[in-house]
Amino acid sequence: MSEGLRFFRTRGGVPLSLPQKRRDFLKRYGLALALAVLAVLVRKWLPVREGTTVYQLPIVAVVLAGWYGGRGPGLVASLTCWIGILYWLIPPADSFVLSSEYQLGFAIFVALCLFIIEFSAARWRVERALEESERRFRLMAETIPEIVWTESVMPRRMLYMSPRYEQVWGHRLGDVERDPEAWMEAVHPEHRNDVRSAWRRWLAGEGNERLDMTFPIVRPDGDTRWIHGRSTLVRDAKGRPYRVSGIAADITDERRAQEALAKAQMELAHVSRLTTLGEFTTSIAHEVSQPLAGMMASAGAGARWLAAEPPDIAAARATLDSIAADGKRARDVIARIRALTKRQVPRKDRVDINHEIEEVLALMARESRSHDIVVRTQLDRSLPRVGGDRVQLQQVLLNLVVNAIEAMSTVQDRPRLLTMASARRGSANAVLVEVRDTGTGLDPAGAERVFDAFYTTKRDGIGIGLSISRSIVEAHGGRLWASRNEPHGAVFQLSLPVAEEGQP
Ligand code: ADP
């Protein structure tokens, strides 16, 4: 038997546990024996003629024992009475001899006892079963977190309401016992009239059998709680409302969680709008700042070539070309971003990815040199073209190269090696590009984290380069992922689908 079943309340509110059950057992049998002995002794001491009115008192003892204690105690009382009567009360006294004139009377007494015992035992069993079922009901009703109740409609009377009502409502149970509508007084004033009229209409039998209501209540301590009540109406044979019962749940926590969720969703929507805007603005700055930096560097170099004695006109012209190329790149980036804001379909060029790799490396040549980085390429010259936006793909490659250079800039104990490779991914009809470095490497647990927006480990990093790069690659139907380079550094790989036939 479970702990819960062992300690529940009986009808009288007395807790019943195992030792108490034993005590209860001893009491029933003890009382039966005492009653029988008392009946025999009292009859023996009564100043009545020997052999007369022998059975009345013992019968009373047997009835009481059977009624109170059931079959076992009834039998104990009967047996005691039979022995006592035979020995003391039926002549000849002080002997077990039963003369023939008393035999019939004694037999009737024995039969009567057996009948009484069976009768009382049946009643005792029914009472016990009822008690047990009531205990089970109470155990259920008093332990579930909801309030359960049942009410009679004609006449209006609260038949049962579980004690949980006192905890949830903060009102006394006695109030609803006196007035079955007392619970409505706690309903929030703004909702009270609605709740009351819906309730009364339903009790009057208008509408269907079920009533589902959610309303706030204000407890005496000022706390507001939300209640969800579901009630059922039972009709009598003539179809008139007869009983109502239901269950009321305190859904305050659930409701608060829902409200918090709704608020969080709204905030998230707001943040994501801001983030998109922020990311967008940042991406413009990010993408335009590269060619601008290039232009400034080239302009400086051009001025130096012209200031030289004699001025190196050819070199100066080369720097001007480079400035023009950077300017064109910046213009393309902006044009592409404008196209994006106008929701224009991204360009679908047939892009020679090897060419883009070389262009990006050329763009970063000065930067690589200044960081003592050795650049290697392993390019598959027979690669097919990939479909996509040339400028966007160049941005992705540039971003990966910049990250690799930055990751290697602090490395002192090994060569700073940047390898860019391209290969055919035969099975998937795609092209694979790899940017491999010997830099600080990726946190083993967080290779995926680097793609999170605003994740950065750099003092003045923004943490959006990789997240934008990934969305660009995915918009091209490809994938971008990172892994560790052995023994040091990181590898960023991207796969891009081969351009479809007929693409311009
Ligand atoms: P940011 O350049 O502003 O830091 P990114 O999205 O480009 O933003 O990169 C996010 C983070 O990922 C970097 O701060 C860095 O910690 C890590 N990371 C990116 N590339 C590499 C790499 N090649 N080696 C090691 N860590 C890298």
Short mmCIF file of C-alpha atoms and ligand atoms in Angstrom, two decimals:
data_model
loop_
_atom_site.label_atom_id
_atom_site.label_comp_id
_atom_site.label_asym_id
_atom_site.label_seq_id
_atom_site.Cartn_x
_atom_site.Cartn_y
_atom_site.Cartn_z
CA MET A 1 0.00 0.00 0.00
CA SER A 2 1.40 3.36 -0.90
CA GLU A 3 2.28 5.97 1.67
CA GLY A 4 -0.52 8.15 0.38
CA LEU A 5 -3.12 5.48 0.92
CA ARG A 6 -1.89 4.68 4.37
CA PHE A 7 -2.41 8.16 5.68
CA PHE A 8 -5.72 9.48 4.65
CA ARG A 9 -8.63 10.86 6.52
CA THR A 10 -11.62 8.87 7.59
CA ARG A 11 -15.01 10.45 7.61
CA GLY A 12 -14.47 11.69 11.13
CA GLY A 13 -11.24 13.30 10.07
CA VAL A 14 -9.16 10.76 12.04
CA PRO A 15 -6.07 9.62 10.22
CA LEU A 16 -5.97 5.88 9.76
CA SER A 17 -2.60 4.17 9.65
CA LEU A 18 -1.48 0.54 10.00
CA PRO A 19 -0.98 0.48 13.81
CA GLN A 20 -4.37 2.09 14.11
CA LYS A 21 -5.89 -0.63 11.95
CA ARG A 22 -4.50 -3.19 14.40
CA ARG A 23 -5.93 -1.23 17.30
CA ASP A 24 -9.23 -1.07 15.50
CA PHE A 25 -9.15 -4.88 15.10
CA LEU A 26 -8.45 -5.47 18.81
CA LYS A 27 -11.18 -3.06 19.78
CA ARG A 28 -13.80 -4.83 17.67
CA TYR A 29 -12.99 -8.28 19.03
CA GLY A 30 -12.45 -7.05 22.58
CA LEU A 31 -15.79 -5.29 22.58
CA ALA A 32 -17.56 -8.38 21.20
CA LEU A 33 -16.10 -10.58 23.93
CA ALA A 34 -16.84 -8.04 26.67
CA LEU A 35 -20.44 -7.59 25.51
CA ALA A 36 -21.05 -11.36 25.45
CA VAL A 37 -19.50 -11.95 28.88
CA LEU A 38 -21.42 -9.00 30.30
CA ALA A 39 -24.70 -10.24 28.84
CA VAL A 40 -24.25 -13.74 30.31
CA LEU A 41 -23.10 -12.44 33.71
CA VAL A 42 -25.86 -9.83 34.01
CA ARG A 43 -28.46 -12.44 33.08
CA LYS A 44 -26.97 -14.84 35.63
CA TRP A 45 -27.12 -12.24 38.39
CA LEU A 46 -30.60 -11.06 37.54
CA PRO A 47 -33.19 -12.34 40.02
CA VAL A 48 -35.21 -14.28 37.43
CA ARG A 49 -36.27 -17.87 37.61
CA GLU A 50 -33.78 -20.38 36.29
CA GLY A 51 -34.38 -21.34 32.65
CA THR A 52 -36.52 -18.30 31.74
CA THR A 53 -35.64 -15.20 29.62
CA VAL A 54 -32.28 -16.79 28.88
CA TYR A 55 -31.68 -15.44 25.38
CA GLN A 56 -32.71 -11.79 25.31
CA LEU A 57 -29.55 -10.17 26.68
CA PRO A 58 -27.13 -12.47 24.77
CA ILE A 59 -29.05 -11.67 21.57
CA VAL A 60 -28.52 -7.97 22.21
CA ALA A 61 -24.78 -8.64 22.71
CA VAL A 62 -24.53 -10.62 19.45
CA VAL A 63 -26.43 -7.94 17.50
CA LEU A 64 -24.18 -5.18 18.84
CA ALA A 65 -20.98 -7.18 18.25
CA GLY A 66 -21.96 -8.06 14.69
CA TRP A 67 -23.16 -4.57 13.92
CA TYR A 68 -20.11 -2.84 15.25
CA GLY A 69 -17.43 -5.38 14.41
CA GLY A 70 -18.66 -7.51 11.52
CA ARG A 71 -18.66 -11.28 11.10
CA GLY A 72 -15.60 -12.24 13.21
CA PRO A 73 -16.54 -10.31 16.35
CA GLY A 74 -20.17 -11.49 15.88
CA LEU A 75 -19.00 -15.09 15.92
CA VAL A 76 -16.80 -14.52 18.98
CA ALA A 77 -19.76 -12.99 20.84
CA SER A 78 -22.06 -15.83 19.76
CA LEU A 79 -19.63 -18.55 20.80
CA THR A 80 -19.11 -16.90 24.20
CA CYS A 81 -22.87 -16.62 24.70
CA TRP A 82 -23.48 -20.25 23.65
CA ILE A 83 -20.93 -21.52 26.16
CA GLY A 84 -22.14 -19.21 28.95
CA ILE A 85 -25.81 -20.05 28.38
CA LEU A 86 -25.19 -23.76 28.18
CA TYR A 87 -23.05 -23.81 31.30
CA TRP A 88 -24.83 -21.39 33.60
CA LEU A 89 -28.23 -20.39 32.34
CA ILE A 90 -29.84 -23.62 31.15
CA PRO A 91 -30.62 -26.14 33.90
CA PRO A 92 -28.92 -28.10 35.20
CA ALA A 93 -26.63 -25.21 36.21
CA ASP A 94 -22.83 -25.45 36.12
CA SER A 95 -22.94 -28.22 33.54
CA PHE A 96 -22.82 -28.50 29.77
CA VAL A 97 -25.66 -31.00 29.73
CA LEU A 98 -28.52 -29.90 27.44
CA SER A 99 -31.70 -31.67 28.35
CA SER A 100 -34.19 -32.39 25.57
CA GLU A 101 -36.77 -29.80 26.69
CA TYR A 102 -34.22 -26.98 26.09
CA GLN A 103 -32.75 -28.34 22.86
CA LEU A 104 -35.17 -26.67 20.46
CA GLY A 105 -34.92 -23.28 22.19
CA PHE A 106 -31.12 -23.44 22.14
CA ALA A 107 -31.06 -24.51 18.46
CA ILE A 108 -33.29 -21.56 17.55
CA PHE A 109 -30.96 -19.26 19.47
CA VAL A 110 -27.91 -20.63 17.60
CA ALA A 111 -29.68 -20.22 14.25
CA LEU A 112 -30.78 -16.71 15.18
CA CYS A 113 -27.21 -15.79 16.11
CA LEU A 114 -25.92 -17.07 12.76
CA PHE A 115 -28.59 -15.13 10.91
CA ILE A 116 -27.84 -11.94 12.85
CA ILE A 117 -24.12 -12.33 12.21
CA GLU A 118 -24.60 -12.72 8.46
CA PHE A 119 -27.02 -9.81 8.35
CA SER A 120 -24.76 -7.51 10.37
CA ALA A 121 -21.65 -8.61 8.50
CA ALA A 122 -23.25 -7.74 5.16
CA ARG A 123 -24.17 -4.30 6.44
CA TRP A 124 -20.69 -3.90 7.95
CA ARG A 125 -19.07 -4.79 4.62
CA VAL A 126 -21.23 -2.29 2.76
CA GLU A 127 -20.35 0.42 5.23
CA ARG A 128 -16.65 -0.40 4.97
CA ALA A 129 -16.82 -0.38 1.18
CA LEU A 130 -18.54 2.99 1.28
CA GLU A 131 -15.97 4.34 3.67
CA GLU A 132 -13.20 3.02 1.44
CA SER A 133 -14.72 4.56 -1.66
CA GLU A 134 -15.17 7.84 0.15
CA ARG A 135 -11.57 7.71 1.27
CA ARG A 136 -10.46 7.11 -2.28
CA PHE A 137 -12.59 9.97 -3.51
CA ARG A 138 -11.23 12.30 -0.86
CA LEU A 139 -7.69 11.24 -1.52
CA MET A 140 -8.18 12.06 -5.18
CA ALA A 141 -10.14 15.25 -4.60
CA GLU A 142 -7.81 16.60 -1.95
CA THR A 143 -4.52 15.84 -3.62
CA ILE A 144 -5.09 16.98 -7.19
CA PRO A 145 -3.99 20.55 -7.80
CA GLU A 146 -7.40 21.56 -9.18
CA ILE A 147 -10.49 22.39 -7.16
CA VAL A 148 -13.30 19.88 -7.62
CA TRP A 149 -16.84 20.58 -6.57
CA THR A 150 -20.39 19.38 -6.95
CA GLU A 151 -23.57 21.27 -6.27
CA SER A 152 -27.25 20.49 -6.10
CA VAL A 153 -29.41 22.78 -8.23
CA MET A 154 -32.81 22.08 -6.67
CA PRO A 155 -32.46 23.10 -3.89
CA ARG A 156 -29.32 25.19 -4.37
CA ARG A 157 -26.69 23.65 -2.10
CA MET A 158 -22.98 23.07 -2.30
CA LEU A 159 -22.54 19.34 -1.75
CA TYR A 160 -18.79 19.21 -1.92
CA MET A 161 -15.88 21.48 -2.67
CA SER A 162 -12.31 20.37 -2.22
CA PRO A 163 -10.22 22.19 0.39
CA ARG A 164 -7.88 23.45 -2.32
CA TYR A 165 -10.49 26.19 -2.76
CA GLU A 166 -9.20 27.83 0.42
CA GLN A 167 -5.65 27.94 -0.92
CA VAL A 168 -6.55 29.25 -4.36
CA TRP A 169 -9.34 31.66 -3.47
CA GLY A 170 -8.02 32.58 -0.03
CA HIS A 171 -11.63 32.35 1.24
CA ARG A 172 -13.10 29.89 3.70
CA LEU A 173 -14.87 26.75 2.53
CA GLY A 174 -17.69 27.55 4.95
CA ASP A 175 -18.64 30.55 2.79
CA VAL A 176 -19.61 28.40 -0.21
CA GLU A 177 -21.32 25.90 2.06
CA ARG A 178 -23.55 28.73 3.28
CA ASP A 179 -23.96 30.38 -0.12
CA PRO A 180 -23.04 28.34 -3.21
CA GLU A 181 -22.39 31.56 -5.16
CA ALA A 182 -19.97 32.99 -2.60
CA TRP A 183 -17.03 32.17 -4.88
CA MET A 184 -18.21 34.85 -7.30
CA GLU A 185 -17.48 37.62 -4.83
CA ALA A 186 -13.77 37.12 -5.51
CA VAL A 187 -14.13 37.41 -9.29
CA HIS A 188 -12.44 40.55 -10.54
CA PRO A 189 -15.01 43.38 -10.59
CA GLU A 190 -14.54 43.91 -14.33
CA HIS A 191 -15.48 40.31 -15.03
CA ARG A 192 -17.94 39.64 -12.23
CA ASN A 193 -21.15 40.57 -14.01
CA ASP A 194 -20.26 38.56 -17.10
CA VAL A 195 -19.32 35.54 -15.05
CA ARG A 196 -22.44 35.78 -12.93
CA SER A 197 -24.85 36.11 -15.84
CA ALA A 198 -23.17 33.32 -17.82
CA TRP A 199 -23.29 31.11 -14.74
CA ARG A 200 -26.93 31.77 -13.96
CA ARG A 201 -28.06 31.26 -17.53
CA TRP A 202 -26.21 27.98 -17.62
CA LEU A 203 -27.65 26.86 -14.26
CA ALA A 204 -31.11 27.65 -15.57
CA GLY A 205 -30.49 25.08 -18.28
CA GLU A 206 -30.10 27.55 -21.14
CA GLY A 207 -27.36 26.41 -23.43
CA ASN A 208 -25.53 23.16 -23.39
CA GLU A 209 -24.29 20.82 -20.70
CA ARG A 210 -20.77 22.19 -20.58
CA LEU A 211 -19.58 25.56 -19.34
CA ASP A 212 -16.03 26.68 -19.89
CA MET A 213 -14.97 29.95 -18.29
CA THR A 214 -11.67 31.71 -17.69
CA PHE A 215 -11.62 34.68 -15.36
CA PRO A 216 -9.39 36.46 -12.87
CA ILE A 217 -10.06 36.49 -9.15
CA VAL A 218 -8.67 38.87 -6.57
CA ARG A 219 -7.64 37.18 -3.35
CA PRO A 220 -8.00 38.91 0.02
CA ASP A 221 -4.21 39.50 -0.01
CA GLY A 222 -4.63 41.48 -3.26
CA ASP A 223 -3.01 38.83 -5.43
CA THR A 224 -4.73 38.27 -8.77
CA ARG A 225 -5.04 34.70 -9.99
CA TRP A 226 -6.47 33.34 -13.23
CA ILE A 227 -8.97 30.52 -13.02
CA HIS A 228 -10.08 28.15 -15.72
CA GLY A 229 -13.31 26.45 -14.73
CA ARG A 230 -14.96 23.60 -16.59
CA SER A 231 -18.40 22.54 -15.37
CA THR A 232 -20.93 19.91 -16.35
CA LEU A 233 -24.67 20.00 -15.82
CA VAL A 234 -26.67 16.83 -15.10
CA ARG A 235 -30.41 16.84 -15.81
CA ASP A 236 -33.12 14.76 -14.18
CA ALA A 237 -35.53 12.48 -16.04
CA LYS A 238 -37.67 15.48 -16.99
CA GLY A 239 -34.69 17.34 -18.39
CA ARG A 240 -34.47 19.88 -15.58
CA PRO A 241 -31.03 20.84 -14.22
CA TYR A 242 -30.40 18.64 -11.22
CA ARG A 243 -26.72 18.57 -10.34
CA VAL A 244 -23.71 20.54 -11.49
CA SER A 245 -20.13 19.64 -10.91
CA GLY A 246 -16.82 20.77 -12.17
CA ILE A 247 -13.19 21.40 -11.85
CA ALA A 248 -11.43 24.75 -11.47
CA ALA A 249 -7.75 25.12 -12.21
CA ASP A 250 -5.42 27.89 -11.20
CA ILE A 251 -3.76 28.74 -14.51
CA THR A 252 -1.96 31.87 -13.31
CA ASP A 253 1.54 30.45 -13.84
CA GLU A 254 0.63 29.10 -17.24
CA ARG A 255 -0.90 32.41 -18.23
CA ARG A 256 2.08 34.37 -16.98
CA ALA A 257 4.36 32.05 -18.96
CA GLN A 258 2.24 32.62 -22.06
CA GLU A 259 2.31 36.37 -21.53
CA ALA A 260 6.08 36.25 -21.02
CA LEU A 261 6.40 34.18 -24.18
CA ALA A 262 4.26 36.59 -26.17
CA LYS A 263 6.30 39.51 -24.82
CA ALA A 264 9.55 37.71 -25.61
CA GLN A 265 8.31 36.98 -29.12
CA MET A 266 7.42 40.61 -29.63
CA GLU A 267 10.78 41.70 -28.31
CA LEU A 268 12.47 39.14 -30.50
CA ALA A 269 10.59 40.35 -33.54
CA HIS A 270 11.64 43.88 -32.67
CA VAL A 271 15.25 42.86 -32.08
CA SER A 272 15.37 40.83 -35.26
CA ARG A 273 14.08 43.81 -37.22
CA LEU A 274 16.75 45.96 -35.64
CA THR A 275 19.33 43.26 -36.16
CA THR A 276 18.46 42.91 -39.81
CA LEU A 277 18.72 46.65 -40.18
CA GLY A 278 21.92 46.72 -38.14
CA GLU A 279 23.42 43.79 -39.98
CA PHE A 280 22.54 45.37 -43.22
CA THR A 281 24.11 48.70 -42.34
CA THR A 282 27.15 46.96 -40.95
CA SER A 283 27.49 44.79 -44.01
CA ILE A 284 27.54 47.88 -46.22
CA ALA A 285 30.28 49.39 -44.08
CA HIS A 286 32.13 46.07 -44.00
CA GLU A 287 32.03 45.50 -47.72
CA VAL A 288 32.76 49.05 -48.82
CA SER A 289 35.56 49.64 -46.37
CA GLN A 290 37.83 47.09 -48.10
CA PRO A 291 37.99 48.82 -51.51
CA LEU A 292 38.17 52.21 -49.77
CA ALA A 293 41.20 51.08 -47.78
CA GLY A 294 42.69 49.74 -51.02
CA MET A 295 42.10 53.06 -52.79
CA MET A 296 43.72 55.04 -50.02
CA ALA A 297 46.77 52.79 -50.00
CA SER A 298 47.05 52.97 -53.80
CA ALA A 299 46.68 56.76 -53.78
CA GLY A 300 49.53 57.01 -51.25
CA ALA A 301 51.69 54.72 -53.35
CA GLY A 302 50.84 56.67 -56.55
CA ALA A 303 51.80 59.96 -54.91
CA ARG A 304 55.13 58.43 -53.87
CA TRP A 305 55.84 57.16 -57.42
CA LEU A 306 55.15 60.65 -58.80
CA ALA A 307 57.28 62.33 -56.15
CA ALA A 308 60.24 60.07 -56.97
CA GLU A 309 63.21 61.43 -58.92
CA PRO A 310 62.61 60.76 -61.75
CA PRO A 311 58.83 60.12 -61.32
CA ASP A 312 57.83 56.55 -62.21
CA ILE A 313 54.92 57.28 -64.48
CA ALA A 314 54.21 53.61 -65.32
CA ALA A 315 53.99 52.63 -61.65
CA ALA A 316 51.82 55.65 -60.92
CA ARG A 317 49.50 54.65 -63.76
CA ALA A 318 49.27 51.10 -62.31
CA THR A 319 48.22 52.51 -58.94
CA LEU A 320 45.61 54.65 -60.66
CA ASP A 321 44.29 51.51 -62.41
CA SER A 322 44.15 49.80 -59.06
CA ILE A 323 42.24 52.77 -57.60
CA ALA A 324 39.80 52.59 -60.49
CA ALA A 325 39.35 48.81 -59.93
CA ASP A 326 38.69 49.35 -56.23
CA GLY A 327 36.27 52.13 -57.02
CA LYS A 328 34.42 49.87 -59.41
CA ARG A 329 34.24 47.15 -56.76
CA ALA A 330 32.80 49.57 -54.22
CA ARG A 331 30.29 50.79 -56.76
CA ASP A 332 29.31 47.19 -57.57
CA VAL A 333 28.85 46.39 -53.90
CA ILE A 334 26.59 49.36 -53.40
CA ALA A 335 24.67 48.60 -56.59
CA ARG A 336 24.17 45.03 -55.37
CA ILE A 337 22.99 46.19 -51.95
CA ARG A 338 20.58 48.58 -53.59
CA ALA A 339 19.33 45.75 -55.73
CA LEU A 340 18.82 43.72 -52.56
CA THR A 341 16.76 46.46 -50.92
CA LYS A 342 14.67 46.73 -54.06
CA ARG A 343 14.07 42.99 -53.73
CA GLN A 344 15.66 42.40 -57.08
CA VAL A 345 16.57 38.87 -57.98
CA PRO A 346 20.33 38.42 -57.29
CA ARG A 347 22.47 38.20 -60.35
CA LYS A 348 23.07 34.78 -61.76
CA ASP A 349 26.50 34.94 -63.36
CA ARG A 350 28.55 31.99 -64.50
CA VAL A 351 31.39 32.55 -62.07
CA ASP A 352 34.91 31.20 -62.54
CA ILE A 353 35.70 30.58 -58.90
CA ASN A 354 39.46 30.18 -59.55
CA HIS A 355 39.50 33.63 -61.04
CA GLU A 356 37.74 35.05 -57.98
CA ILE A 357 40.19 33.31 -55.66
CA GLU A 358 43.11 34.83 -57.53
CA GLU A 359 41.52 38.25 -57.51
CA VAL A 360 40.93 38.13 -53.79
CA LEU A 361 44.49 36.96 -53.18
CA ALA A 362 45.80 39.75 -55.39
CA LEU A 363 43.68 42.21 -53.44
CA MET A 364 45.10 40.97 -50.18
CA ALA A 365 48.67 40.50 -51.45
CA ARG A 366 50.02 43.57 -49.72
CA GLU A 367 48.23 42.68 -46.47
CA SER A 368 49.56 39.11 -46.59
CA ARG A 369 53.07 40.26 -47.21
CA SER A 370 52.98 42.73 -44.35
CA HIS A 371 51.96 39.90 -42.01
CA ASP A 372 54.67 37.55 -43.30
CA ILE A 373 52.14 35.13 -44.65
CA VAL A 374 53.06 32.55 -47.23
CA VAL A 375 50.20 32.09 -49.68
CA ARG A 376 49.73 28.87 -51.59
CA THR A 377 47.11 27.87 -54.11
CA GLN A 378 46.01 24.41 -55.24
CA LEU A 379 43.50 25.18 -57.93
CA ASP A 380 41.82 22.68 -60.21
CA ARG A 381 42.03 24.35 -63.62
CA SER A 382 39.34 22.16 -65.16
CA LEU A 383 36.62 23.39 -62.82
CA PRO A 384 33.21 24.14 -64.24
CA ARG A 385 31.71 27.53 -63.51
CA VAL A 386 29.40 28.04 -60.58
CA GLY A 387 26.12 29.90 -60.75
CA GLY A 388 25.76 33.03 -58.70
CA ASP A 389 26.53 36.60 -57.91
CA ARG A 390 30.19 37.31 -58.58
CA VAL A 391 30.49 40.26 -56.19
CA GLN A 392 28.79 38.42 -53.33
CA LEU A 393 30.97 35.35 -53.77
CA GLN A 394 34.05 37.53 -53.85
CA GLN A 395 32.91 39.08 -50.56
CA VAL A 396 32.70 35.63 -49.00
CA LEU A 397 36.19 34.65 -50.15
CA LEU A 398 37.59 38.00 -49.07
CA ASN A 399 36.06 37.63 -45.65
CA LEU A 400 37.54 34.15 -45.22
CA VAL A 401 40.98 35.35 -46.29
CA VAL A 402 40.86 38.41 -43.99
CA ASN A 403 39.86 36.16 -41.07
CA ALA A 404 42.70 33.73 -41.86
CA ILE A 405 45.26 36.53 -42.01
CA GLU A 406 44.00 37.94 -38.71
CA ALA A 407 44.07 34.50 -37.08
CA MET A 408 47.72 34.05 -38.09
CA SER A 409 48.94 37.53 -37.22
CA THR A 410 49.80 36.59 -33.65
CA VAL A 411 51.41 33.23 -34.48
CA GLN A 412 55.15 33.24 -33.80
CA ASP A 413 56.21 29.62 -33.42
CA ARG A 414 55.33 28.23 -36.87
CA PRO A 415 55.06 29.27 -40.48
CA ARG A 416 52.04 31.42 -41.30
CA LEU A 417 50.64 29.51 -44.21
CA LEU A 418 47.48 30.38 -46.13
CA THR A 419 46.34 27.74 -48.63
CA MET A 420 43.50 28.29 -51.01
CA ALA A 421 42.28 25.26 -52.91
CA SER A 422 39.52 24.49 -55.36
CA ALA A 423 38.29 21.08 -56.48
CA ARG A 424 35.37 19.38 -58.14
CA ARG A 425 32.88 17.70 -55.88
CA GLY A 426 31.92 15.09 -58.43
CA SER A 427 29.14 13.35 -56.57
CA ALA A 428 27.25 16.51 -55.75
CA ASN A 429 27.87 18.34 -59.04
CA ALA A 430 29.41 21.14 -57.04
CA VAL A 431 32.67 22.99 -56.63
CA LEU A 432 34.54 22.92 -53.35
CA VAL A 433 36.68 25.84 -52.17
CA GLU A 434 38.96 25.63 -49.18
CA VAL A 435 40.67 28.37 -47.16
CA ARG A 436 43.21 26.80 -44.84
CA ASP A 437 45.39 28.62 -42.31
CA THR A 438 47.85 27.84 -39.50
CA GLY A 439 46.42 30.46 -37.17
CA THR A 440 45.01 30.31 -33.67
CA GLY A 441 42.43 27.75 -34.73
CA LEU A 442 38.88 27.13 -33.60
CA ASP A 443 37.62 26.25 -30.21
CA PRO A 444 36.92 22.47 -30.50
CA ALA A 445 33.43 22.89 -29.10
CA GLY A 446 32.60 26.03 -31.01
CA ALA A 447 33.36 25.47 -34.70
CA GLU A 448 29.70 26.16 -35.39
CA ARG A 449 29.54 29.16 -33.09
CA VAL A 450 31.76 31.28 -35.34
CA PHE A 451 28.81 31.53 -37.72
CA ASP A 452 26.57 33.10 -35.08
CA ALA A 453 25.82 36.74 -35.73
CA PHE A 454 27.86 39.02 -33.45
CA TYR A 455 30.12 36.25 -32.24
CA THR A 456 33.61 37.70 -32.21
CA THR A 457 36.82 37.20 -30.29
CA LYS A 458 38.47 40.27 -31.76
CA ARG A 459 38.82 43.47 -29.81
CA ASP A 460 37.23 45.53 -32.56
CA GLY A 461 35.45 42.71 -34.37
CA ILE A 462 31.75 42.85 -35.17
CA GLY A 463 31.13 39.15 -35.57
CA ILE A 464 28.90 39.28 -38.60
CA GLY A 465 31.32 38.50 -41.44
CA LEU A 466 30.88 34.74 -41.22
CA SER A 467 27.15 34.88 -40.57
CA ILE A 468 26.62 37.02 -43.67
CA SER A 469 29.02 34.82 -45.66
CA ARG A 470 27.05 31.75 -44.72
CA SER A 471 23.74 33.31 -45.71
CA ILE A 472 25.22 34.36 -49.05
CA VAL A 473 26.54 30.84 -49.73
CA GLU A 474 23.24 29.27 -48.70
CA ALA A 475 21.34 31.70 -50.91
CA HIS A 476 23.46 30.27 -53.72
CA GLY A 477 22.33 26.74 -52.83
CA GLY A 478 25.71 25.93 -51.27
CA ARG A 479 27.15 25.27 -47.83
CA LEU A 480 29.84 26.92 -45.72
CA TRP A 481 31.39 25.14 -42.76
CA ALA A 482 34.48 25.24 -40.57
CA SER A 483 36.75 22.63 -39.06
CA ARG A 484 40.13 22.36 -37.39
CA ASN A 485 43.28 22.26 -39.45
CA GLU A 486 45.83 19.70 -38.24
CA PRO A 487 48.04 20.34 -36.37
CA HIS A 488 47.22 24.07 -36.15
CA GLY A 489 44.70 26.50 -37.49
CA ALA A 490 41.32 26.37 -39.18
CA VAL A 491 39.83 25.24 -42.48
CA PHE A 492 36.81 26.98 -43.94
CA GLN A 493 35.17 25.11 -46.79
CA LEU A 494 32.37 26.09 -49.09
CA SER A 495 30.61 24.13 -51.74
CA LEU A 496 28.75 25.83 -54.57
CA PRO A 497 26.52 24.21 -57.16
CA VAL A 498 27.79 24.13 -60.72
CA ALA A 499 26.06 26.66 -63.04
CA GLU A 500 23.16 25.26 -65.02
CA GLU A 501 23.45 24.87 -68.75
CA GLY A 502 22.17 27.85 -70.66
CA GLN A 503 22.93 30.24 -67.83
CA PRO A 504 24.40 33.45 -69.29
P1 ADP B 1 34.81 39.26 -36.90
O1 ADP B 1 35.77 39.29 -38.04
O2 ADP B 1 34.22 40.54 -36.64
O3 ADP B 1 35.39 38.69 -35.65
P2 ADP B 1 33.59 36.95 -38.19
O4 ADP B 1 32.22 36.52 -38.37
O5 ADP B 1 34.40 37.13 -39.38
O6 ADP B 1 33.58 38.29 -37.33
O7 ADP B 1 34.27 35.85 -37.27
C1 ADP B 1 33.79 35.54 -36.03
C2 ADP B 1 34.83 34.88 -35.16
O8 ADP B 1 35.17 33.62 -35.70
C3 ADP B 1 36.12 35.62 -35.07
O9 ADP B 1 36.08 36.63 -34.10
C4 ADP B 1 37.07 34.52 -34.68
O10 ADP B 1 37.02 34.26 -33.30
C5 ADP B 1 36.51 33.30 -35.38
N1 ADP B 1 37.22 33.00 -36.61
C6 ADP B 1 36.86 33.32 -37.86
N2 ADP B 1 37.77 32.90 -38.75
C7 ADP B 1 38.75 32.27 -38.07
C8 ADP B 1 39.98 31.59 -38.43
N3 ADP B 1 40.38 31.50 -39.69
N4 ADP B 1 40.73 31.08 -37.42
C9 ADP B 1 40.31 31.18 -36.13
N5 ADP B 1 39.18 31.80 -35.76
C10 ADP B 1 38.40 32.33 -36.69
#
